[in-house]
mmCIF file of C-alpha atoms in Angstrom:
data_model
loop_
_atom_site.group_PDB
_atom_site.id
_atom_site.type_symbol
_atom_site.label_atom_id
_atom_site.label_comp_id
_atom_site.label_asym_id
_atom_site.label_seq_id
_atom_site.Cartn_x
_atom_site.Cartn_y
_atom_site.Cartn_z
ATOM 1 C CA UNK P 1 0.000 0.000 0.000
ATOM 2 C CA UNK P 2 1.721 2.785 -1.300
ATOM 3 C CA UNK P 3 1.569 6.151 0.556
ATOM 4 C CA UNK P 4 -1.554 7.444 -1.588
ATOM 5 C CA UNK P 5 -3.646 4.433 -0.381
ATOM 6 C CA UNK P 6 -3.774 5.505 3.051
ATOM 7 C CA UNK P 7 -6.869 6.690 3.866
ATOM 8 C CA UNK P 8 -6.337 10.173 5.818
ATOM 9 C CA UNK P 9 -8.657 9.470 8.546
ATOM 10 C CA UNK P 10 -10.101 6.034 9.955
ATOM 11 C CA UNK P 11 -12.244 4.489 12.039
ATOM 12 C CA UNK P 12 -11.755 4.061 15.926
ATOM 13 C CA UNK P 13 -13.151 3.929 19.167
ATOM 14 C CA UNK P 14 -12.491 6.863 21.517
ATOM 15 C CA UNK P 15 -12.904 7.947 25.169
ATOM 16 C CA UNK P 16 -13.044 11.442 26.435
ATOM 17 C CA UNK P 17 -13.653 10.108 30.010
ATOM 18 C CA UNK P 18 -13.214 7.429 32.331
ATOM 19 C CA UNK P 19 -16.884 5.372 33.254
ATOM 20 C CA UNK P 20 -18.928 2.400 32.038
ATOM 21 C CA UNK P 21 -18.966 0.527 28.718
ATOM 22 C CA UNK P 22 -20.868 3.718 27.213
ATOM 23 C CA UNK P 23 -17.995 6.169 27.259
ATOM 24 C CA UNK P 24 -16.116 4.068 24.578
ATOM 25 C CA UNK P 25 -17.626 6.073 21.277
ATOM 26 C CA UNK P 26 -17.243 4.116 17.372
ATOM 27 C CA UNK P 27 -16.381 7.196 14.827
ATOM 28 C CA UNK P 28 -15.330 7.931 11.908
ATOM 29 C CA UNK P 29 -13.228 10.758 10.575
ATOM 30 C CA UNK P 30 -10.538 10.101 13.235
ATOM 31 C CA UNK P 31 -6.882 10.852 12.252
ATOM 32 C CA UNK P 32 -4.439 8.279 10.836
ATOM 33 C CA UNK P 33 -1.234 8.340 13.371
ATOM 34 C CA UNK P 34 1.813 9.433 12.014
ATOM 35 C CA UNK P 35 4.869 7.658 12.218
ATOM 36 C CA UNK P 36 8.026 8.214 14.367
ATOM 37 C CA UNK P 37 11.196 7.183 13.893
ATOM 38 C CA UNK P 38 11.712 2.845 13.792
ATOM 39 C CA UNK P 39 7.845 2.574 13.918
ATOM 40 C CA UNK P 40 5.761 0.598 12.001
ATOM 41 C CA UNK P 41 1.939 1.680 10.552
ATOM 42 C CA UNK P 42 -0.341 -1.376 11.054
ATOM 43 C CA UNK P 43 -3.740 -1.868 9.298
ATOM 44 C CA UNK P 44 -5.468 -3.882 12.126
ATOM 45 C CA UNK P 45 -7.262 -6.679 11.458
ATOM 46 C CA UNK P 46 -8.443 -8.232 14.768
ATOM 47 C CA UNK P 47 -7.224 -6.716 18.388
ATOM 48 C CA UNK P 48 -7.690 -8.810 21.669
ATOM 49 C CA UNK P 49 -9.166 -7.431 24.546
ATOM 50 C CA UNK P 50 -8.106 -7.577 28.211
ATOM 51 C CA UNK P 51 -9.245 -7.044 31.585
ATOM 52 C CA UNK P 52 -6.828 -4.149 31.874
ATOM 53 C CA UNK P 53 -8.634 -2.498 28.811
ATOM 54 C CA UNK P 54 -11.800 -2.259 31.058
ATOM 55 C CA UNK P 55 -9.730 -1.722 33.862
ATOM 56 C CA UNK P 56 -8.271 1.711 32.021
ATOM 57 C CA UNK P 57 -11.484 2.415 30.966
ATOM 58 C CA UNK P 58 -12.795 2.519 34.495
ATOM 59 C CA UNK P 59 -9.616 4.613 35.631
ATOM 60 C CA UNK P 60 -8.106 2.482 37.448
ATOM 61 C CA UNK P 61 -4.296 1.468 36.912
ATOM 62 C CA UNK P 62 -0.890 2.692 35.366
ATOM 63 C CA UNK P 63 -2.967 2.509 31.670
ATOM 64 C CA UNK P 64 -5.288 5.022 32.893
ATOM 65 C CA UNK P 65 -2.306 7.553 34.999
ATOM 66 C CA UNK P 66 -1.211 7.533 31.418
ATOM 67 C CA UNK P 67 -4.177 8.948 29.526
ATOM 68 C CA UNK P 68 -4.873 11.077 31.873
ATOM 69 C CA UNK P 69 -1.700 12.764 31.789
ATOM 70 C CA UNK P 70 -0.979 12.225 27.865
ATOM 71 C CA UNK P 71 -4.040 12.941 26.463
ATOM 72 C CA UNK P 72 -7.047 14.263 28.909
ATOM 73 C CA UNK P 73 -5.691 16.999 30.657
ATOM 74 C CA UNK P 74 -4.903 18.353 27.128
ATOM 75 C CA UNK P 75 -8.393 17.989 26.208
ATOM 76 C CA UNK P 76 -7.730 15.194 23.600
ATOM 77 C CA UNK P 77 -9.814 12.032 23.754
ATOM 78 C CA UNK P 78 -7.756 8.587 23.899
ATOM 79 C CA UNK P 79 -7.812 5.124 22.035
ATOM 80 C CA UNK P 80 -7.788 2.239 24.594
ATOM 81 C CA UNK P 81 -6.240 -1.395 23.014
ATOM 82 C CA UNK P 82 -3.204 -2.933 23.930
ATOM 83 C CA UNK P 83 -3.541 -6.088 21.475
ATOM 84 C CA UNK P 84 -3.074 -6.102 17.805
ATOM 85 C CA UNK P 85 -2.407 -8.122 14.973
ATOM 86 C CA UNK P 86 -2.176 -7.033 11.160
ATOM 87 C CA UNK P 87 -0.755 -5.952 8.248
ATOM 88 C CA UNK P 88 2.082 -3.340 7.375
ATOM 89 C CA UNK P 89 0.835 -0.497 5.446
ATOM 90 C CA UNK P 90 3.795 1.731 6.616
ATOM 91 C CA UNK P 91 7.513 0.803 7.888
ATOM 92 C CA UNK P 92 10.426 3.179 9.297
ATOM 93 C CA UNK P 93 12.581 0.065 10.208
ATOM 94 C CA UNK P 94 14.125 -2.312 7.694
ATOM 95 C CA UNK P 95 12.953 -5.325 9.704
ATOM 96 C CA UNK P 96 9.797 -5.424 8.643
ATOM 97 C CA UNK P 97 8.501 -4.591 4.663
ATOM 98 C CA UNK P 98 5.037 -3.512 3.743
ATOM 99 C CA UNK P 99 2.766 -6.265 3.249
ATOM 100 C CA UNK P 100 4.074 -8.525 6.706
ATOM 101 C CA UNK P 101 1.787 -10.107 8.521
ATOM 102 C CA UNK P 102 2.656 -8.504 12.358
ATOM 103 C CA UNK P 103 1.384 -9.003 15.706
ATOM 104 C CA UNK P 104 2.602 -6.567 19.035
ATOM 105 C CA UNK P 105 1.641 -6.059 22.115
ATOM 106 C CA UNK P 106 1.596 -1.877 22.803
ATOM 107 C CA UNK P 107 1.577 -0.153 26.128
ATOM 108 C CA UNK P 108 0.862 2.634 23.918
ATOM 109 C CA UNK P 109 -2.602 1.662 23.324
ATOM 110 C CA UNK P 110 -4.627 3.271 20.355
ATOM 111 C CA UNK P 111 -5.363 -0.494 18.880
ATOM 112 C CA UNK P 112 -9.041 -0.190 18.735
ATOM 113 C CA UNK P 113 -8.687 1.477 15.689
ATOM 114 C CA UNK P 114 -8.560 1.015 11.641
ATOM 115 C CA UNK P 115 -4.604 1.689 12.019
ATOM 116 C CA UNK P 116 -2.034 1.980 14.618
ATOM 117 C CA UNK P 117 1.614 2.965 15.226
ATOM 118 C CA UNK P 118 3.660 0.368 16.655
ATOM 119 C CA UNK P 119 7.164 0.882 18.169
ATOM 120 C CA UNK P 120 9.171 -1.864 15.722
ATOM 121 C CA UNK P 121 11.042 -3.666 18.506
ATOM 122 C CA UNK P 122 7.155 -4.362 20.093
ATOM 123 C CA UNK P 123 6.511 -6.571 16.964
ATOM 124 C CA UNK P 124 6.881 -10.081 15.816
ATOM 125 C CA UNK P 125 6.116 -11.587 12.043
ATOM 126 C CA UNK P 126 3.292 -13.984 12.037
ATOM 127 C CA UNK P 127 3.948 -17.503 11.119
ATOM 128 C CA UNK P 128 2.346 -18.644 8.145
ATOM 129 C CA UNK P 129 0.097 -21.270 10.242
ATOM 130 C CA UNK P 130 -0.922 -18.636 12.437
ATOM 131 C CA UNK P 131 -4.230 -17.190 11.221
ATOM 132 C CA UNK P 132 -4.457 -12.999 12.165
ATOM 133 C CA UNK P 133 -7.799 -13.621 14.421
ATOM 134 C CA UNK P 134 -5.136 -16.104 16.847
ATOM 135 C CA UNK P 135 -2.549 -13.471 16.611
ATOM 136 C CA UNK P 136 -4.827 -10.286 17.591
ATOM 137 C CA UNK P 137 -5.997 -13.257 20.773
ATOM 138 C CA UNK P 138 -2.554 -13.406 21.788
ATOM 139 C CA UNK P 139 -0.241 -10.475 22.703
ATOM 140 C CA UNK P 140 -1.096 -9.893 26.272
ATOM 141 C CA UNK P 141 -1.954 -12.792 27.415
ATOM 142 C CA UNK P 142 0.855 -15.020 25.787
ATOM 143 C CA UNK P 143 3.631 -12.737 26.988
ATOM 144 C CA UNK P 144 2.010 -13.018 30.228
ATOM 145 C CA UNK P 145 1.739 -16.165 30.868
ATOM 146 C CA UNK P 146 5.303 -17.155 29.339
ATOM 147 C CA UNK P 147 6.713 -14.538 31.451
ATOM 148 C CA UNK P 148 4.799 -15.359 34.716
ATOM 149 C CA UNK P 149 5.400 -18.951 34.521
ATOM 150 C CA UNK P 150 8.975 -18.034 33.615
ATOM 151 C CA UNK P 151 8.865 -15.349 36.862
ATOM 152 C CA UNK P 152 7.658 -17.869 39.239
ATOM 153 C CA UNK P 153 11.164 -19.486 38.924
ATOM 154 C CA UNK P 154 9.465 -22.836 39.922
ATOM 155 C CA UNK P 155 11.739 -25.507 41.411
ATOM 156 C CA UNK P 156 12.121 -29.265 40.660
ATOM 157 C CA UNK P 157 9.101 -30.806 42.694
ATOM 158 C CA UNK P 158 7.722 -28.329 43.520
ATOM 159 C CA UNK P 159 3.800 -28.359 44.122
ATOM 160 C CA UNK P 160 2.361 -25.209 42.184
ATOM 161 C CA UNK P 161 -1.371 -24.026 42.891
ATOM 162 C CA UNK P 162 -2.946 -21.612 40.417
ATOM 163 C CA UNK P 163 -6.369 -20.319 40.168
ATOM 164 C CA UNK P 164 -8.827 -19.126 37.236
ATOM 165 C CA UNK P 165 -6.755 -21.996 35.043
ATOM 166 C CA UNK P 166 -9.349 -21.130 32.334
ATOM 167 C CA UNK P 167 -8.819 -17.655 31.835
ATOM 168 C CA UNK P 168 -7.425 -15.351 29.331
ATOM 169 C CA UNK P 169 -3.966 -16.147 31.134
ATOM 170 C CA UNK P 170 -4.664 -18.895 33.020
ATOM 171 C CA UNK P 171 -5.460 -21.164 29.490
ATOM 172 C CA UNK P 172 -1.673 -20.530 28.701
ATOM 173 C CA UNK P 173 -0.273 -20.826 32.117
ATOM 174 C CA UNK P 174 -1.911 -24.015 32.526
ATOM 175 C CA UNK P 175 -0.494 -25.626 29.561
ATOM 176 C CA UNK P 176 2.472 -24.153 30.087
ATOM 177 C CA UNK P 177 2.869 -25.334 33.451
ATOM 178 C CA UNK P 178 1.611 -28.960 32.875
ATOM 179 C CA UNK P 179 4.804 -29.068 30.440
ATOM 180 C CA UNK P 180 6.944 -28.797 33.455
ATOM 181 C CA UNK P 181 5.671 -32.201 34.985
ATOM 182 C CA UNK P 182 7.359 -34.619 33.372
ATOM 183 C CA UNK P 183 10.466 -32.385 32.818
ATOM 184 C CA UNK P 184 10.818 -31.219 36.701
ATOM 185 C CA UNK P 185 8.314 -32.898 38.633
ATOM 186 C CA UNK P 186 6.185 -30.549 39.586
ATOM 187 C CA UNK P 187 2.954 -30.908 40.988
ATOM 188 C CA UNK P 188 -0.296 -29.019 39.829
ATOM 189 C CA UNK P 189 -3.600 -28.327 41.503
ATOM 190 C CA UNK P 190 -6.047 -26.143 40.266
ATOM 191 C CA UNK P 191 -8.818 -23.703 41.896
ATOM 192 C CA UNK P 192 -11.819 -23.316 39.253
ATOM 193 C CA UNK P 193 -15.318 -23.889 39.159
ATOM 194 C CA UNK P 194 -16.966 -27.206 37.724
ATOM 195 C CA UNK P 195 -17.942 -25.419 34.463
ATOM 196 C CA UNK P 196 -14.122 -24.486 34.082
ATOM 197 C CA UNK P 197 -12.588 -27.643 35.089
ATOM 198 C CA UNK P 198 -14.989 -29.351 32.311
ATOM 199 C CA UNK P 199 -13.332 -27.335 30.147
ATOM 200 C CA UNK P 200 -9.624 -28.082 30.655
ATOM 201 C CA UNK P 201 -10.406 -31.025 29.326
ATOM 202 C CA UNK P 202 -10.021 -29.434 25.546
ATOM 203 C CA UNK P 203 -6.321 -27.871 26.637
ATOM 204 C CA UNK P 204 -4.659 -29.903 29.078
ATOM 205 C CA UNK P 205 -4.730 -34.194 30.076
ATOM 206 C CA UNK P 206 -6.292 -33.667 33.518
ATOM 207 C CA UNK P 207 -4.964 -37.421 34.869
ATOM 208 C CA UNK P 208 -1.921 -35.435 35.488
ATOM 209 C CA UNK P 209 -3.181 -33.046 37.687
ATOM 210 C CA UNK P 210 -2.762 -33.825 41.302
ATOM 211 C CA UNK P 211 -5.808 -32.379 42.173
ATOM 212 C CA UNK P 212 -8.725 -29.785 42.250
ATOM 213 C CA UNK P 213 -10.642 -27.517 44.630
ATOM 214 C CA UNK P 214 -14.197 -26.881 43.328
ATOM 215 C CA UNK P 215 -14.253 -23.070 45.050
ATOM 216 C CA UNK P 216 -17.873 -22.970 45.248
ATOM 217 C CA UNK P 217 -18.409 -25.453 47.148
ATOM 218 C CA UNK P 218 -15.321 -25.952 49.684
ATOM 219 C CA UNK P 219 -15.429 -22.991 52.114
ATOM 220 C CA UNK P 220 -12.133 -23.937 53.747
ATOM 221 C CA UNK P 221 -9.412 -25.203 51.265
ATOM 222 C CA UNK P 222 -7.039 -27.885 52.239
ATOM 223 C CA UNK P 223 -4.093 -27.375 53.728
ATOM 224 C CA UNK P 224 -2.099 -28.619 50.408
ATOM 225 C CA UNK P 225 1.796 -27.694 51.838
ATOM 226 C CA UNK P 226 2.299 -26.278 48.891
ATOM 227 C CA UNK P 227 5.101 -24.590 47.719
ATOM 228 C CA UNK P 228 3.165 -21.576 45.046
ATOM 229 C CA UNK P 229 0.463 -20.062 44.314
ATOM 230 C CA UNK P 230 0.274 -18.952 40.834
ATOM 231 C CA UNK P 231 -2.848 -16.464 41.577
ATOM 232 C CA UNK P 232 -4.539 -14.811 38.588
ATOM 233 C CA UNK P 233 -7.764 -12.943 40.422
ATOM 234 C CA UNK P 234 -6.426 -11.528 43.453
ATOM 235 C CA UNK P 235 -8.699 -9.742 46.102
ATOM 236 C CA UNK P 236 -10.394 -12.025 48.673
ATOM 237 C CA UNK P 237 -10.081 -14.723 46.143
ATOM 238 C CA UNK P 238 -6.133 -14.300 46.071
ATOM 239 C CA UNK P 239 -6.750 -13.892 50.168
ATOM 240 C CA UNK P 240 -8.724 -17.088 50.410
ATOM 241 C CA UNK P 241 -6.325 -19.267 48.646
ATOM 242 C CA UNK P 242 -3.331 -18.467 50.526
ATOM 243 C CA UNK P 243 -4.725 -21.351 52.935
ATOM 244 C CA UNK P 244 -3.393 -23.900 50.174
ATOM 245 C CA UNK P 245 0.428 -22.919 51.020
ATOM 246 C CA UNK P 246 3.019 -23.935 53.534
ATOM 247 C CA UNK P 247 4.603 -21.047 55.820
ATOM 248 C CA UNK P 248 7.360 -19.403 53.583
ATOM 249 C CA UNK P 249 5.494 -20.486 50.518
ATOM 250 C CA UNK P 250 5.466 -18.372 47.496
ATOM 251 C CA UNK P 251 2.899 -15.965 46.217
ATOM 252 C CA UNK P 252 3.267 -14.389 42.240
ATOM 253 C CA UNK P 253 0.203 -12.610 41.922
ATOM 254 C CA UNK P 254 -1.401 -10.611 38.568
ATOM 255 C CA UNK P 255 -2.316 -8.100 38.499
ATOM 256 C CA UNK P 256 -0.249 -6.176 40.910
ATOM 257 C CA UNK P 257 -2.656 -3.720 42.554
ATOM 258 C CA UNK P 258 -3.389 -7.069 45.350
ATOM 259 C CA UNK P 259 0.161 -7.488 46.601
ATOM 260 C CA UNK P 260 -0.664 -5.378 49.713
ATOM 261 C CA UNK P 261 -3.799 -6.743 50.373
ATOM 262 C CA UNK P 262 -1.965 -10.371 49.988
ATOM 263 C CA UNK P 263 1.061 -9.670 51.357
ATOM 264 C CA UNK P 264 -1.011 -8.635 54.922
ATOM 265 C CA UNK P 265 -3.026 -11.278 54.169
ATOM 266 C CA UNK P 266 -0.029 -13.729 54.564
ATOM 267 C CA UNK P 267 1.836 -11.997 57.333
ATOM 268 C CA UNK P 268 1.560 -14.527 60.135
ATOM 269 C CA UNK P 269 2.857 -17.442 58.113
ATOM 270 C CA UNK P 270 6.004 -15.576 56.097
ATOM 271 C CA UNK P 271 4.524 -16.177 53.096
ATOM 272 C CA UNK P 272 7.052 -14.451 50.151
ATOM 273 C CA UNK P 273 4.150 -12.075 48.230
ATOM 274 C CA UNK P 274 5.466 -10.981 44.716
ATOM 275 C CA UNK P 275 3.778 -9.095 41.771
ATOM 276 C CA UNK P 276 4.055 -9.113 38.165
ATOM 277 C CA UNK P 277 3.412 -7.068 35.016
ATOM 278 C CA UNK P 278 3.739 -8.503 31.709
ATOM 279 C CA UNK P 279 7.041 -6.720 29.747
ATOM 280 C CA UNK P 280 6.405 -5.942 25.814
ATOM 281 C CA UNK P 281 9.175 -7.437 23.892
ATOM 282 C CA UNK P 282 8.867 -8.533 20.533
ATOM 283 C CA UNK P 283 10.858 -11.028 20.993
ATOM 284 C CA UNK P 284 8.403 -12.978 23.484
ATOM 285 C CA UNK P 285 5.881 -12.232 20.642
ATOM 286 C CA UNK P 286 7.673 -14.537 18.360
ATOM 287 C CA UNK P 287 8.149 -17.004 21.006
ATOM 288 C CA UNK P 288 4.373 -17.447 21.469
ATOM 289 C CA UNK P 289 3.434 -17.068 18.358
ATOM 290 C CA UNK P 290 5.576 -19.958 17.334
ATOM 291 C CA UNK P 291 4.304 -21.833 19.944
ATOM 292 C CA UNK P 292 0.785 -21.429 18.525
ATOM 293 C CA UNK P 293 2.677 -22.130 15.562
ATOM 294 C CA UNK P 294 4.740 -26.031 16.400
ATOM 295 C CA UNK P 295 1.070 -26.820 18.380
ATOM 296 C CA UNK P 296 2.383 -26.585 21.555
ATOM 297 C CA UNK P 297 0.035 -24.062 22.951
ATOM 298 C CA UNK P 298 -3.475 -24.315 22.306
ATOM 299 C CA UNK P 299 -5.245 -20.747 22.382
ATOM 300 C CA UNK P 300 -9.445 -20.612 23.219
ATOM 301 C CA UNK P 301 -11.147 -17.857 21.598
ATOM 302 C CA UNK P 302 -14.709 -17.456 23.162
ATOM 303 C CA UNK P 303 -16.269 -14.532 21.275
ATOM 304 C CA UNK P 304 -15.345 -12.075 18.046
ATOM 305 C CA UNK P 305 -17.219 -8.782 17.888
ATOM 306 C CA UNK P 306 -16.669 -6.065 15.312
ATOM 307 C CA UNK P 307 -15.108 -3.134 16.745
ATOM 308 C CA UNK P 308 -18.308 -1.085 16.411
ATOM 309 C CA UNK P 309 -20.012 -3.341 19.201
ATOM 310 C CA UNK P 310 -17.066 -2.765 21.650
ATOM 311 C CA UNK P 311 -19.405 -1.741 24.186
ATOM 312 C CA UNK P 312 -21.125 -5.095 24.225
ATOM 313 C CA UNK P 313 -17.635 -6.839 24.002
ATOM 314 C CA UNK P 314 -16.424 -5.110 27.076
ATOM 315 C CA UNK P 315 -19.710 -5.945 28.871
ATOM 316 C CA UNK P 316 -19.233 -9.604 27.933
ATOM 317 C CA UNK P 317 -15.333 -9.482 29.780
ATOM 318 C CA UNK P 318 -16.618 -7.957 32.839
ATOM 319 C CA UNK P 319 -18.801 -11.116 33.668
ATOM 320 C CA UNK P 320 -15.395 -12.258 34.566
ATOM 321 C CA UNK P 321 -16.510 -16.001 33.347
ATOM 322 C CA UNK P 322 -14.992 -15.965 29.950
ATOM 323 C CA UNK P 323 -13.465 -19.178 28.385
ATOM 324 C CA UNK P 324 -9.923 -18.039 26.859
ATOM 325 C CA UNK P 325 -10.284 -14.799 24.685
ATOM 326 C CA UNK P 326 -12.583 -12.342 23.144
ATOM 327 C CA UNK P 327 -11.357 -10.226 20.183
ATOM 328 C CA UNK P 328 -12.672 -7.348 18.245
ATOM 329 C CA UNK P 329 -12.504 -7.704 14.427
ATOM 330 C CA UNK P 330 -11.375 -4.682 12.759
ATOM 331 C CA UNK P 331 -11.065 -5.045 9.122
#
């Protein structure tokens, strides 16, 4: 696509204030980012969304402290979307030509849009066998859960506890982690409800779990000894699994914002509280996506909306019961 055959303006979703679904406006006539120096121009085709895209939306977070201080207190309205996957209509670094198939994930948002500028060492080429609806599922969550598992520096034998297995994150960890069993030993139980442990059944061999706790039905949980807790929900659900672990056990908790609650939470018993946040890298991009790629990660997509029904797509995350990933289809 040659210079000339970029449309001037595009469609996107903006928000000129923090709130519910409803602030998140589809329009046209918005302006086609211009490039800086080693970015890339992407013409979106699909881009995931995440709880921390409704979490920004609300306000709440290091996503939001950022549009409020980049954008709203100059009086310009901002593009939430951290997820994308496309095609190169643009390119100010040799690594990637026009035409590429790319996928990045973008702390700089603006991905719920017809076209976004992406930093070049954020992206990663698509393999072939990867179609663009898997790639725009995967940024976020697949660097997270490669680098979480990867952060939890789990030790040979080690028994390793991890709730919402089903999640966005969670559906990765899991397989991730029951990789490790037969290499290092490790033991895996997982917290979930009976709908979501039915559903493991599609991403993981269960027989080599060593166990489950149904949470809606056990009000205490056993005392497991375990060594981790991989926990992916945090609050009083983050609280009430700590019972699970042995004093000095470790906690790796996402997001980040529960460490204190946690940490206090854990006090008595020494328990070692640590957060994480996912770090963009390209290079983790490729990983994943290769992954996807050799079969050795399965990825659930739940839902695809257009990106006109955002609102209803964001209303559908906040149920907090999805199955894998719901993406927005662009183009």
């Amino acid at each position: 696509m040659s210079d000339k055959q970029i449309p001037t303006t595009q469609h996107a979703v903006l928000i000129r204030e923090f709130g519910e679904p409803e602030v998140m406006m589809y329009q046209d006539d918005v302006a086609i980012p211009e490039l800086k120096d080693n970015q890339v121009l992407v013409k979106v085709a699909y881009a995931g969304i995440n709880p921390v895209d409704y979490k920004t939306r609300q306000g709440k977070g290091w996503g939001a402290d950022g549009i409020q201080k980049n954008k709203f207190d100059h009086d310009q309205p901002a593009i939430l979307g951290f997820d994308v996957a496309g095609e190169v209509v643009k390119s100010n670094n040799e690594q990637f030509d026009i035409g590429d198939q790319v996928a990045a994930l973008s702390f700089d948002g603006s991905c719920y849009a017809e076209y976004v500028a992406v930093d070049a060492k954020m992206l990663a080429k698509i393999p072939e066998s990867v179609t663009l609806k898997q790639a725009g599922a995967l940024p976020c969550i697949g660097q997270t859960a490669l680098q979480f598992v990867e952060f939890a520096d789990i030790k040979k034998g080690e028994h390793v506890v991890i709730n919402a297995p089903a999640g966005g994150v969670g559906h990765l960890a899991i397989q991730l982690l029951v990789n490790k069993i037969a290499k290092d030993n490790i033991k895996i139980t997982v917290i979930c409800s009976p709908e979501k442990y039915a559903k493991l059944d599609c991403l993981i061999d269960k027989s080599k779990l060593a166990g489950w706790i149904d949470y809606t039905k056990e009000d205490t949980f056993p005392d497991l000894q375990a060594d981790v807790l991989l926990d992916l929900v945090g609050n009083d659900a983050g609280v009430r699994a700590l019972s699970v672990l042995k004093s000095d056990g470790r906690v790796n908790v996402l997001p980040t914002i529960w460490v204190d609650k946690l940490k206090e939470a854990g006090n008595s018993r020494n328990l070692s509280v640590k957060g994480y946040a996912v770090q963009p890298s390209g290079c983790d991009m490729a990983k994943v996506l290769q992954y996807i790629a050799d079969g050795k990660l399965a990825l659930q997509i739940q839902q695809t909306y257009p990106l006109s029904e955002v609102v209803e797509a964001h209303r559908e995350l906040q149920k907090g019961d999805t199955f894998g990933k719901i993406v927005l289809k662009v183009s």
